[in-house]
Short mmCIF file of C-alpha atoms and ligand atoms in Angstrom, two decimals:
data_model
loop_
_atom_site.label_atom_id
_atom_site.label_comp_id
_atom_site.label_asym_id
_atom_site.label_seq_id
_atom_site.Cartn_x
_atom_site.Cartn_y
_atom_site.Cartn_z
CA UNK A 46 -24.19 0.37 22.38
CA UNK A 47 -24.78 3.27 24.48
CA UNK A 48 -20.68 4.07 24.41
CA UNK A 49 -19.63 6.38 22.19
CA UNK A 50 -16.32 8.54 21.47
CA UNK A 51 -16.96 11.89 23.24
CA UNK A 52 -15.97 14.05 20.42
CA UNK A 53 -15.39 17.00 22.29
CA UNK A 54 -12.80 15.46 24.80
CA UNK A 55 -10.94 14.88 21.60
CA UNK A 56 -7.12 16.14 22.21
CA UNK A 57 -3.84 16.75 20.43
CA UNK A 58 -1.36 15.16 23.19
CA UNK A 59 2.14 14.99 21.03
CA UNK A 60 3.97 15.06 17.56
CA UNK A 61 6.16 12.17 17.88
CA UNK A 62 9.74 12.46 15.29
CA UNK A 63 12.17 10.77 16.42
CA UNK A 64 12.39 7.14 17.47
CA UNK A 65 13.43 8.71 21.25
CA UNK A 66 10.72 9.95 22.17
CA UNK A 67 8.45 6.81 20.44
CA UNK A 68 10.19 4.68 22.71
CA UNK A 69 9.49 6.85 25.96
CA UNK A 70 5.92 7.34 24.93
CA UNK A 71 5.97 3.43 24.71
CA UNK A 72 7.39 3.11 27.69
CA UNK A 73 4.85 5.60 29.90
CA UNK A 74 1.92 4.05 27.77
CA UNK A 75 2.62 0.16 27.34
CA UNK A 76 -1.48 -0.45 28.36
CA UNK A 77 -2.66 2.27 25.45
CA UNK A 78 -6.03 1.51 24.37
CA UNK A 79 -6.93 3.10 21.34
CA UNK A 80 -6.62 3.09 17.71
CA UNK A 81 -3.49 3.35 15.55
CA UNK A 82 -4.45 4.84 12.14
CA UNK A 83 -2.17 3.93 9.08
CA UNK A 84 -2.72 3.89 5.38
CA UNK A 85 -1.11 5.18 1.68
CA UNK A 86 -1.06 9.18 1.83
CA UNK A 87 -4.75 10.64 0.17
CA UNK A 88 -6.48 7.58 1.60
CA UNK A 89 -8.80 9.89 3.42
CA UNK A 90 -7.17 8.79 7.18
CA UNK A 91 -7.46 12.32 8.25
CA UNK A 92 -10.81 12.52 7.05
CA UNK A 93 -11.82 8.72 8.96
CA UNK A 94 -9.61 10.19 12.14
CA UNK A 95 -11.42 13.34 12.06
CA UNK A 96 -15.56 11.61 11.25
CA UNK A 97 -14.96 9.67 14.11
CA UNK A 98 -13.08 11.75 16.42
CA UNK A 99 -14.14 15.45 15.53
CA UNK A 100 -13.68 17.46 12.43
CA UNK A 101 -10.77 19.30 13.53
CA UNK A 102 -8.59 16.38 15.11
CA UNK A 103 -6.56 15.45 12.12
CA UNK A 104 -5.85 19.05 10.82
CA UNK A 105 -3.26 19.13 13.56
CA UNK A 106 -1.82 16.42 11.68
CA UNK A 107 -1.77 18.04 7.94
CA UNK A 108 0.25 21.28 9.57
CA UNK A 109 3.72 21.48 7.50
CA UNK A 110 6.28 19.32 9.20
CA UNK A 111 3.60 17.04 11.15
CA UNK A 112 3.17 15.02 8.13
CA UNK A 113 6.33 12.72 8.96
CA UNK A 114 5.92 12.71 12.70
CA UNK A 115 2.87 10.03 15.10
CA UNK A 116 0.65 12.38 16.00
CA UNK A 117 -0.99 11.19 19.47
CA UNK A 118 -4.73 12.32 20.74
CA UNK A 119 -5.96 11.64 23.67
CA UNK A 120 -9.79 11.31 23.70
CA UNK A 121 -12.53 10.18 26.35
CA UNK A 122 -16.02 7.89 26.05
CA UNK A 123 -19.13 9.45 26.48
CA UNK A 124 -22.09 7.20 27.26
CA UNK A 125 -25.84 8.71 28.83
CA UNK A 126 -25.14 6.48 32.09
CA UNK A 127 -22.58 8.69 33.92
CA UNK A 128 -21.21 5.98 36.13
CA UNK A 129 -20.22 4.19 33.43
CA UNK A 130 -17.86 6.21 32.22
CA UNK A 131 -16.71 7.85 35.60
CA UNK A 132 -13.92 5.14 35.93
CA UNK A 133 -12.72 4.68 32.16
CA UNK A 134 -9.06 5.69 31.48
CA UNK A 135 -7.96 7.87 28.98
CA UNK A 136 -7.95 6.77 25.56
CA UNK A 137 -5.33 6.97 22.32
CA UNK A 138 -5.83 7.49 18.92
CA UNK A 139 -2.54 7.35 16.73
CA UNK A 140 -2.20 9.00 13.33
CA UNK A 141 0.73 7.73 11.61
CA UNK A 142 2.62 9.52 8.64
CA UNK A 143 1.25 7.85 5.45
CA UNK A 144 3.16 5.33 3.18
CA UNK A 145 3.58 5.43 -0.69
CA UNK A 146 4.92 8.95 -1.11
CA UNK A 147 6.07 8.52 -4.38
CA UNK A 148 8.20 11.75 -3.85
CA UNK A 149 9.91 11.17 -0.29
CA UNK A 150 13.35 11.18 -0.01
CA UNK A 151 15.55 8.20 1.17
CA UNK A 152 16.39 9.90 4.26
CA UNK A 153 12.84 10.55 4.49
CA UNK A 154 11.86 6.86 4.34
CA UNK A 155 14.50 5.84 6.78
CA UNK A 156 13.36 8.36 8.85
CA UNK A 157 9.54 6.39 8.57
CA UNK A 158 10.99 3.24 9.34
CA UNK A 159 13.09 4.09 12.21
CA UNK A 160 9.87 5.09 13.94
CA UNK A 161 7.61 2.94 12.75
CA UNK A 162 10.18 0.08 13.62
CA UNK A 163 10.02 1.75 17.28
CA UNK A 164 6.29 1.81 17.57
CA UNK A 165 5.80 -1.85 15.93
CA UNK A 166 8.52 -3.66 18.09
CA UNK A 167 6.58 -2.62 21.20
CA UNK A 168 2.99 -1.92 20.16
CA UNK A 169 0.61 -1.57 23.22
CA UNK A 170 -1.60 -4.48 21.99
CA UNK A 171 -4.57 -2.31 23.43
CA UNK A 172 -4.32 -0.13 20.64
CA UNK A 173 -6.14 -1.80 17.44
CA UNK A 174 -4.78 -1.03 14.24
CA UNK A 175 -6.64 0.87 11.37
CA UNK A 176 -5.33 0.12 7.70
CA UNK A 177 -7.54 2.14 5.31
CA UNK A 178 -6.83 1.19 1.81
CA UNK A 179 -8.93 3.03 -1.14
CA UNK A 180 -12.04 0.93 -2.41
CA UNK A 181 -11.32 1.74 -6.06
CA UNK A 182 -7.75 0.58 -5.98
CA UNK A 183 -7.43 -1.68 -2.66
CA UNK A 184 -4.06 -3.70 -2.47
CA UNK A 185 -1.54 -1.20 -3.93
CA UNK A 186 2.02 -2.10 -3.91
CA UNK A 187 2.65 0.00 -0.99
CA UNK A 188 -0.84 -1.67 1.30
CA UNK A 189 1.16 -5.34 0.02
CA UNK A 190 4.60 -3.77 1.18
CA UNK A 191 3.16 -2.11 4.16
CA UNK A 192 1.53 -5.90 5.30
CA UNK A 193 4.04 -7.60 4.60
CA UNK A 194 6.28 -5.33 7.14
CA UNK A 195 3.44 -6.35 9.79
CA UNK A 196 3.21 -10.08 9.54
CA UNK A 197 6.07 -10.20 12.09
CA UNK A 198 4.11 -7.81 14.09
CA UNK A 199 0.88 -8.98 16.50
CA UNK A 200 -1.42 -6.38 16.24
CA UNK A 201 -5.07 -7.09 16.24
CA UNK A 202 -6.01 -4.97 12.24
CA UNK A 203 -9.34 -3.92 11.35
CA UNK A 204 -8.76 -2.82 7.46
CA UNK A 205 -11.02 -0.07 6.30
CA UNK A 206 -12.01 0.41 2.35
CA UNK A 207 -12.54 4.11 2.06
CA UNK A 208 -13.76 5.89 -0.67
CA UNK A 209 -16.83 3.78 -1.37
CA UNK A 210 -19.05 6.69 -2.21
CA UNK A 211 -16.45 6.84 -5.56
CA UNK A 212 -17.83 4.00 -6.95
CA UNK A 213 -20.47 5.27 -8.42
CA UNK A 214 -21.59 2.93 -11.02
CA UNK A 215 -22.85 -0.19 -10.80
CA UNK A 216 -20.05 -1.56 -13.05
CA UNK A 217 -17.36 0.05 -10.73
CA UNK A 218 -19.30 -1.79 -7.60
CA UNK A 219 -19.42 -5.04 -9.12
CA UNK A 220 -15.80 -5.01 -9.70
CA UNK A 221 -15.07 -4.56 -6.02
CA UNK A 222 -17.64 -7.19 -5.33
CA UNK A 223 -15.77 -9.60 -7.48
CA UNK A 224 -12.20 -8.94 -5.44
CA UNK A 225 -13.63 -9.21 -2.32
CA UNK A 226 -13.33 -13.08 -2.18
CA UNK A 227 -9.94 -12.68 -2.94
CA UNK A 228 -9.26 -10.05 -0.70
CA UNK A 229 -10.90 -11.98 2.36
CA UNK A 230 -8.36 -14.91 1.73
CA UNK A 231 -5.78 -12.44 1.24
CA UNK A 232 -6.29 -10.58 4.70
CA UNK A 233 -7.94 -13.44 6.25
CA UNK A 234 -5.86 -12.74 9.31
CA UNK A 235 -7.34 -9.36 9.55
CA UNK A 236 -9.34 -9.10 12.13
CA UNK A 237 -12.32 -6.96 10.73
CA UNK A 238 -12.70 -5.41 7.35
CA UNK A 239 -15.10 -2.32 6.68
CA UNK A 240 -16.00 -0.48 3.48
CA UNK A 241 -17.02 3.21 4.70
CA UNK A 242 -17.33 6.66 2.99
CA UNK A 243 -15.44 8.98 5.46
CA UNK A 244 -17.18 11.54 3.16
CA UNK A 245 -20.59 10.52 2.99
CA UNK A 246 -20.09 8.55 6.81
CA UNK A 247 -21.42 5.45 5.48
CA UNK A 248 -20.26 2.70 7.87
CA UNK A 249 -18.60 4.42 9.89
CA UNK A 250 -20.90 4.21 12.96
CA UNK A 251 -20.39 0.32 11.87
CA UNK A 252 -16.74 1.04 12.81
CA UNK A 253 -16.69 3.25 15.82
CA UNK A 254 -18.86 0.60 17.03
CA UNK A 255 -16.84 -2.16 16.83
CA UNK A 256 -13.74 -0.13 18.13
CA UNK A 257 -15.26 0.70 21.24
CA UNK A 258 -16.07 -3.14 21.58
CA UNK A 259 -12.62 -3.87 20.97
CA UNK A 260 -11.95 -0.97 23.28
CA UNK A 261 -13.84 -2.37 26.15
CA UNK A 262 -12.43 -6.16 25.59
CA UNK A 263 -8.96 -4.88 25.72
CA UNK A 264 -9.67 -2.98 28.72
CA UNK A 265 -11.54 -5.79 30.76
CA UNK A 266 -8.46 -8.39 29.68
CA UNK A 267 -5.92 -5.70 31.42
CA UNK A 268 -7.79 -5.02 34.70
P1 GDP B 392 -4.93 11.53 4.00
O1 GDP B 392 -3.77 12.08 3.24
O2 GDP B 392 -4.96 10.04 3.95
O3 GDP B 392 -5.06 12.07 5.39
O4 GDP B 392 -6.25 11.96 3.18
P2 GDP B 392 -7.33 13.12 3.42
O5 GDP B 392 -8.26 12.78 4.52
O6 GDP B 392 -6.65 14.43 3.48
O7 GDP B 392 -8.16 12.97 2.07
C1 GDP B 392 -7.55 13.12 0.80
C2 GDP B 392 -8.63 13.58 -0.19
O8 GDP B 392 -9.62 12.57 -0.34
C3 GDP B 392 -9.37 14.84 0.28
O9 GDP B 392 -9.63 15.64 -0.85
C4 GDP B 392 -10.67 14.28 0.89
O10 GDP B 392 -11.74 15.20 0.81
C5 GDP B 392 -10.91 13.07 -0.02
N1 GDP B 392 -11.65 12.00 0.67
C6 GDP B 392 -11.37 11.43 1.87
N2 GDP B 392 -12.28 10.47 2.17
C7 GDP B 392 -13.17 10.44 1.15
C8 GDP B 392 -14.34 9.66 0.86
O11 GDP B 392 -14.78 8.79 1.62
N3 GDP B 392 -14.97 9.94 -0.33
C9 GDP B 392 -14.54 10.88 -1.20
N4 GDP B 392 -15.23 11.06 -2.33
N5 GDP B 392 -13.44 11.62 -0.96
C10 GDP B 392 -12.76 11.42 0.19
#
């Protein structure tokens, strides 16, 4: 794929808090292509947002008070064939507040659902939908609750196992191994599931790859 995210275009648009100004962002942007990031809160989505996008992209995000609010980058594709880039829109990535705070208040989670609500009841269908879940501990409570709010929802959903450089032994590996079956028939709706190490960057080319595809389908189906 010649393609690639041009990491340097990378930029922090807006911090989206109230379900307002998600609806007017929706309502500028109902052709976003992108990627929507979600997953439980120390799942390492700033550190996937920020190994694919740049390594300061998600920092934005982990400033006190943008924790609860979608932050939304705009970024650009590079490729070494100049013309075929010279027509390609802008591009979205979304970095939603994380789920599973054991600590959050119940304003707080109202506050999450309000927006989330927002964003889910007219989500550009360009934009596909990252789920990272931990590879040590994949289906929490929260991933089942969080999926469960989606199945009314039609977005395309690659889930991403993070963490995989954590399982260290061979014992811890073969215990993921033996879930995966069950995780496949679980998700089998999901659309594409990756293990990566956002730490290591182990599969993640394997993902920014098939984003872009997805990208460039999306994109070709609108025009
Ligand atoms: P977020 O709350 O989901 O945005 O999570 P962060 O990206 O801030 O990561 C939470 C913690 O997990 C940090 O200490 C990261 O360094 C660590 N982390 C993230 N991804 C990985 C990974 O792939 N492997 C390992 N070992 N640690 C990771």
């Amino acid at each position: 794929m010649s393609l690639l995210i041009d990491r340097s275009s990378t930029q922090f648009e807006y911090g989206i808090d109230s379900p307002e100004q998600m609806q007017r962002w929706l309502e500028k942007n109902p052709n976003a292509i992108g990627a929507c990031f979600v997953g439980r809160s120390n799942v390492g989505k700033s550190s996937l947002i920020n190994s694919l996008f740049g390594n300061s992209t998600a920092r934005t995000s982990k400033t006190p008070g943008r924790t609860r609010q979608i932050n939304i980058f705009s970024f650009k594709l590079a490729s070494n064939n100049q013309e075929e880039t010279e027509e390609l829109p802008k591009f979205y990535c979304l970095d939603l507040p994380g789920y599973g705070h054991a600590a959050v208040s119940h304003k707080m989670s109202q506050n999450w659902e309000e927006l989330l609500g927002t964003l889910f009841n007219k989500y550009p269908l360009g934009l596909t939908l990252i789920n990272i879940q931990d590879a040590r501990h994949p289906n929490q409570k929260s991933d089942v609750a969080f999926h469960q709010y989606l199945q009314s929802n039609l977005c395309e959903t690659f889930l991403v196992f993070n963490k995989l450089d954590k399982l260290k032994t061979q014992k811890l590996r073969s215990a993921l191994n033996k879930q995966k079956p069950s995780l496949f028939k679980q998700y089998k709706w999901v659309k594409q599931i990756h293990f990566v190490s956002a730490e290591k960057n182990t599969g993640v080319t394997s993902l920014h790859d098939s984003l872009i595809s997805r990208m460039m389908l999306m994109l070709n189906f609108q025009e």
